[in-house]
């Protein structure tokens, strides 16, 4: 079973500057990590490989420093890594991002199964995975919480729907977007890290894609754009009340009523 896992490098802190012109995050020089949901996707792929054989390839899109998360994936057990890195990919919304990743999947090879994390912590749209499947013309299942079994030519999964749990059999090739309840990710191995230190990461640019039309990528290919983004206001207001329990209780109740909390 050949599996591809989409991973992303996200800011490790909520204190990230925003470009006032484009409305996109300034990622250069910011401490980063692998998107937490992608750790569950990668662990799911590694367990399937251990049980059924095959290979696990990771695919990421980002600046050159995003190779760090691919190296982390190597340390967890991934076999190969592909990075889509080009300034013309920058500023993409979910549509342009999913299109770029779908183009990257086509260039990376043929896979039975694609696995994505449910969402990213810097976007939280939970749309990219299913959109990749649409661009590729393959079936997908979102909110996957359990792999029931893998069969010849298909996989049976359990998805967490708002009102129920649904068990679905999906034929290969297909895409799964997994939730964090699916498994416990393993820690990176220092032995695997050392063994994969010289392993190459394939870097693809727009010029390597089948579709080289710049209008389909980055800001040019994004029908939605952020008009304004700003950090939440932070402020602390304190009051010290003194008095008997009955007095303080009545005062607290009055304040909660005024603020319409009760």
Short mmCIF file of C-alpha atoms in Angstrom, two decimals:
data_model
loop_
_atom_site.label_atom_id
_atom_site.label_comp_id
_atom_site.label_asym_id
_atom_site.label_seq_id
_atom_site.Cartn_x
_atom_site.Cartn_y
_atom_site.Cartn_z
CA UNK A 1 0.00 0.00 0.00
CA UNK A 2 1.55 3.28 -1.13
CA UNK A 3 0.42 6.17 1.04
CA UNK A 4 0.91 9.92 0.74
CA UNK A 5 0.45 12.17 3.78
CA UNK A 6 -0.02 15.93 3.46
CA UNK A 7 1.76 17.81 6.24
CA UNK A 8 2.23 21.50 6.97
CA UNK A 9 4.60 23.68 8.94
CA UNK A 10 2.62 26.08 11.17
CA UNK A 11 3.67 28.79 13.63
CA UNK A 12 4.51 27.44 17.08
CA UNK A 13 3.19 30.64 18.68
CA UNK A 14 0.06 32.73 18.33
CA UNK A 15 2.23 35.87 18.22
CA UNK A 16 2.68 36.07 14.45
CA UNK A 17 2.84 39.27 12.39
CA UNK A 18 0.53 39.81 9.45
CA UNK A 19 1.45 41.48 6.17
CA UNK A 20 -0.78 44.60 6.09
CA UNK A 21 -0.89 44.58 2.27
CA UNK A 22 -1.73 40.94 1.55
CA UNK A 23 -3.30 39.89 4.86
CA UNK A 24 -1.18 36.72 5.01
CA UNK A 25 1.00 35.54 7.88
CA UNK A 26 4.67 36.49 7.92
CA UNK A 27 6.24 33.06 8.36
CA UNK A 28 9.89 33.99 7.82
CA UNK A 29 11.91 33.81 11.02
CA UNK A 30 8.95 32.53 13.07
CA UNK A 31 9.40 29.47 15.30
CA UNK A 32 7.46 26.68 13.67
CA UNK A 33 6.30 23.10 14.16
CA UNK A 34 4.40 20.39 12.33
CA UNK A 35 0.67 20.96 12.32
CA UNK A 36 -0.60 18.84 15.26
CA UNK A 37 -3.41 17.21 13.26
CA UNK A 38 -0.87 16.07 10.66
CA UNK A 39 0.93 14.04 13.31
CA UNK A 40 -2.19 11.88 13.60
CA UNK A 41 -2.36 11.53 9.82
CA UNK A 42 1.28 10.46 9.65
CA UNK A 43 0.90 7.98 12.50
CA UNK A 44 -2.13 6.45 10.78
CA UNK A 45 -0.11 6.00 7.59
CA UNK A 46 2.84 4.45 9.43
CA UNK A 47 0.59 1.93 11.18
CA UNK A 48 -1.03 0.94 7.89
CA UNK A 49 2.40 0.44 6.32
CA UNK A 50 3.55 -1.66 9.25
CA UNK A 51 0.48 -3.89 8.87
CA UNK A 52 0.20 -4.09 5.08
CA UNK A 53 3.61 -3.08 3.72
CA UNK A 54 4.26 -0.41 1.13
CA UNK A 55 5.67 3.10 1.54
CA UNK A 56 4.82 6.42 3.16
CA UNK A 57 5.60 9.68 1.35
CA UNK A 58 4.98 13.09 2.91
CA UNK A 59 4.07 16.17 0.89
CA UNK A 60 4.25 19.75 2.12
CA UNK A 61 3.91 23.23 0.64
CA UNK A 62 5.84 26.18 2.02
CA UNK A 63 9.11 28.11 2.06
CA UNK A 64 12.46 26.26 2.08
CA UNK A 65 12.48 26.06 5.91
CA UNK A 66 9.41 23.80 5.68
CA UNK A 67 11.87 20.99 4.98
CA UNK A 68 12.18 20.81 8.77
CA UNK A 69 8.78 19.12 9.12
CA UNK A 70 9.68 16.68 6.35
CA UNK A 71 12.85 15.80 8.27
CA UNK A 72 10.72 15.32 11.37
CA UNK A 73 8.49 12.97 9.37
CA UNK A 74 11.61 11.02 8.34
CA UNK A 75 12.51 10.71 12.03
CA UNK A 76 9.06 9.23 12.67
CA UNK A 77 9.42 6.70 9.86
CA UNK A 78 8.37 8.28 6.55
CA UNK A 79 10.18 6.92 3.50
CA UNK A 80 10.25 9.94 1.19
CA UNK A 81 9.39 13.63 1.17
CA UNK A 82 8.31 16.23 -1.38
CA UNK A 83 8.24 20.00 -0.82
CA UNK A 84 6.31 22.39 -3.05
CA UNK A 85 8.21 25.64 -2.70
CA UNK A 86 7.86 28.67 -4.93
CA UNK A 87 7.16 32.32 -4.20
CA UNK A 88 4.36 32.12 -6.75
CA UNK A 89 2.55 29.70 -4.41
CA UNK A 90 2.51 32.27 -1.57
CA UNK A 91 -0.67 33.84 -0.22
CA UNK A 92 -2.93 31.03 -1.46
CA UNK A 93 -6.41 30.57 -0.01
CA UNK A 94 -7.88 27.10 0.49
CA UNK A 95 -8.84 26.74 -3.18
CA UNK A 96 -5.42 27.66 -4.56
CA UNK A 97 -3.70 25.65 -1.80
CA UNK A 98 -5.68 22.51 -2.54
CA UNK A 99 -5.08 22.93 -6.27
CA UNK A 100 -1.33 23.31 -5.76
CA UNK A 101 -1.20 20.25 -3.51
CA UNK A 102 -3.24 18.24 -6.01
CA UNK A 103 -0.76 19.18 -8.73
CA UNK A 104 2.05 18.14 -6.39
CA UNK A 105 0.39 14.78 -5.73
CA UNK A 106 0.28 14.10 -9.47
CA UNK A 107 3.98 14.89 -9.79
CA UNK A 108 4.93 12.86 -6.69
CA UNK A 109 3.73 9.54 -8.07
CA UNK A 110 0.85 7.07 -7.86
CA UNK A 111 -0.70 6.38 -4.46
CA UNK A 112 -3.41 4.10 -3.15
CA UNK A 113 -4.28 6.30 -0.20
CA UNK A 114 -3.91 9.99 0.67
CA UNK A 115 -4.22 11.03 4.30
CA UNK A 116 -4.59 14.57 5.67
CA UNK A 117 -5.08 15.96 9.13
CA UNK A 118 -8.58 17.25 9.84
CA UNK A 119 -7.44 20.88 9.74
CA UNK A 120 -4.50 23.19 10.41
CA UNK A 121 -4.02 25.34 13.48
CA UNK A 122 -3.23 28.45 11.42
CA UNK A 123 -6.26 28.19 9.13
CA UNK A 124 -8.83 25.92 10.80
CA UNK A 125 -10.92 25.64 7.63
CA UNK A 126 -10.90 21.81 7.40
CA UNK A 127 -11.49 22.25 3.65
CA UNK A 128 -8.13 21.54 2.02
CA UNK A 129 -8.23 17.73 2.30
CA UNK A 130 -11.64 17.22 0.66
CA UNK A 131 -10.79 19.84 -1.98
CA UNK A 132 -7.60 17.96 -2.93
CA UNK A 133 -9.75 14.89 -3.52
CA UNK A 134 -12.12 16.90 -5.72
CA UNK A 135 -9.25 18.20 -7.87
CA UNK A 136 -7.92 14.65 -8.22
CA UNK A 137 -11.36 13.18 -8.91
CA UNK A 138 -11.14 10.59 -6.13
CA UNK A 139 -13.54 9.78 -3.25
CA UNK A 140 -12.86 11.19 0.21
CA UNK A 141 -14.09 10.78 3.77
CA UNK A 142 -13.70 13.52 6.40
CA UNK A 143 -13.68 13.33 10.22
CA UNK A 144 -12.28 9.79 10.18
CA UNK A 145 -11.87 8.56 13.74
CA UNK A 146 -10.97 4.91 13.11
CA UNK A 147 -9.57 2.67 10.40
CA UNK A 148 -11.75 -0.43 10.70
CA UNK A 149 -9.72 -2.49 8.25
CA UNK A 150 -7.83 -2.29 4.99
CA UNK A 151 -8.91 -4.66 2.23
CA UNK A 152 -7.61 -5.42 -1.22
CA UNK A 153 -8.39 -2.32 -3.21
CA UNK A 154 -10.32 -0.53 -0.46
CA UNK A 155 -10.36 0.70 3.12
CA UNK A 156 -13.18 0.61 5.66
CA UNK A 157 -13.33 3.63 7.99
CA UNK A 158 -15.50 5.05 10.73
CA UNK A 159 -16.35 8.75 10.45
CA UNK A 160 -17.64 10.97 13.25
CA UNK A 161 -20.71 12.81 11.93
CA UNK A 162 -22.61 15.45 13.92
CA UNK A 163 -25.44 13.10 14.90
CA UNK A 164 -23.97 9.63 14.38
CA UNK A 165 -20.99 7.43 13.51
CA UNK A 166 -20.84 6.21 9.93
CA UNK A 167 -18.88 3.20 8.67
CA UNK A 168 -17.89 3.52 5.02
CA UNK A 169 -15.99 1.35 2.55
CA UNK A 170 -13.98 3.46 0.13
CA UNK A 171 -12.18 2.15 -2.93
CA UNK A 172 -8.59 3.12 -3.73
CA UNK A 173 -7.39 5.62 -4.65
CA UNK A 174 -9.08 7.76 -2.02
CA UNK A 175 -8.38 10.47 0.54
CA UNK A 176 -9.04 10.43 4.28
CA UNK A 177 -9.08 13.44 6.60
CA UNK A 178 -8.42 12.08 10.09
CA UNK A 179 -9.36 13.47 13.48
CA UNK A 180 -7.11 13.53 16.54
CA UNK A 181 -8.99 10.67 18.22
CA UNK A 182 -7.75 8.15 15.67
CA UNK A 183 -4.44 7.27 17.39
CA UNK A 184 -1.56 8.45 19.56
CA UNK A 185 1.36 9.73 17.42
CA UNK A 186 4.79 8.27 18.10
CA UNK A 187 7.78 10.40 19.02
CA UNK A 188 10.52 11.06 16.46
CA UNK A 189 13.39 8.57 16.69
CA UNK A 190 16.94 9.85 17.03
CA UNK A 191 18.17 6.69 15.29
CA UNK A 192 15.85 7.30 12.32
CA UNK A 193 16.82 10.98 12.32
CA UNK A 194 20.50 10.11 11.99
CA UNK A 195 19.82 7.43 9.40
CA UNK A 196 17.80 9.83 7.22
CA UNK A 197 20.10 12.84 7.57
CA UNK A 198 21.38 12.50 4.01
CA UNK A 199 18.05 11.46 2.53
CA UNK A 200 17.09 13.92 -0.20
CA UNK A 201 13.88 15.96 -0.17
CA UNK A 202 12.40 16.46 -3.62
CA UNK A 203 11.67 20.17 -4.15
CA UNK A 204 9.14 21.10 -6.84
CA UNK A 205 8.37 24.58 -8.15
CA UNK A 206 5.67 25.90 -10.45
CA UNK A 207 7.90 25.06 -13.41
CA UNK A 208 7.69 21.36 -12.45
CA UNK A 209 3.90 21.21 -12.51
CA UNK A 210 1.76 19.94 -15.35
CA UNK A 211 -0.21 23.20 -15.13
CA UNK A 212 2.22 26.14 -15.20
CA UNK A 213 -0.40 28.89 -15.44
CA UNK A 214 0.45 31.37 -12.65
CA UNK A 215 -3.19 32.48 -12.52
CA UNK A 216 -4.08 29.20 -10.79
CA UNK A 217 -1.66 29.55 -7.88
CA UNK A 218 -0.96 31.78 -4.89
CA UNK A 219 -2.74 35.11 -4.59
CA UNK A 220 -3.53 35.09 -8.32
CA UNK A 221 -5.47 31.85 -7.99
CA UNK A 222 -7.29 32.78 -4.79
CA UNK A 223 -10.91 33.92 -5.26
CA UNK A 224 -11.08 34.81 -1.56
CA UNK A 225 -8.68 37.20 0.15
CA UNK A 226 -8.35 38.50 3.69
CA UNK A 227 -9.47 42.13 3.86
CA UNK A 228 -8.39 42.74 7.43
CA UNK A 229 -6.78 40.69 10.16
CA UNK A 230 -5.69 41.81 13.60
CA UNK A 231 -4.66 40.30 16.93
CA UNK A 232 -7.28 40.21 19.71
CA UNK A 233 -7.13 43.01 22.21
CA UNK A 234 -5.52 41.99 25.44
CA UNK A 235 -6.26 43.76 28.66
CA UNK A 236 -6.85 42.89 32.28
CA UNK A 237 -9.23 44.76 34.52
CA UNK A 238 -9.30 43.89 38.17
CA UNK A 239 -11.59 44.83 40.99
CA UNK A 240 -11.20 43.92 44.63
CA UNK A 241 -14.42 43.60 46.57
CA UNK A 242 -14.59 43.45 50.32
CA UNK A 243 -17.53 42.68 52.50
CA UNK A 244 -19.59 39.88 53.95
CA UNK A 245 -20.48 36.80 51.95
CA UNK A 246 -24.08 37.92 51.59
CA UNK A 247 -23.07 41.37 50.34
CA UNK A 248 -20.49 40.02 47.90
CA UNK A 249 -22.89 37.38 46.61
CA UNK A 250 -25.58 39.96 45.91
CA UNK A 251 -23.08 42.24 44.20
CA UNK A 252 -21.72 39.41 42.04
CA UNK A 253 -25.25 38.38 41.04
CA UNK A 254 -26.08 41.98 40.09
CA UNK A 255 -22.97 42.25 37.94
CA UNK A 256 -23.72 38.96 36.14
CA UNK A 257 -27.27 40.15 35.45
CA UNK A 258 -25.98 43.43 34.04
CA UNK A 259 -23.58 41.61 31.73
CA UNK A 260 -26.43 39.23 30.77
CA UNK A 261 -24.51 36.14 31.86
CA UNK A 262 -27.55 34.98 33.82
#
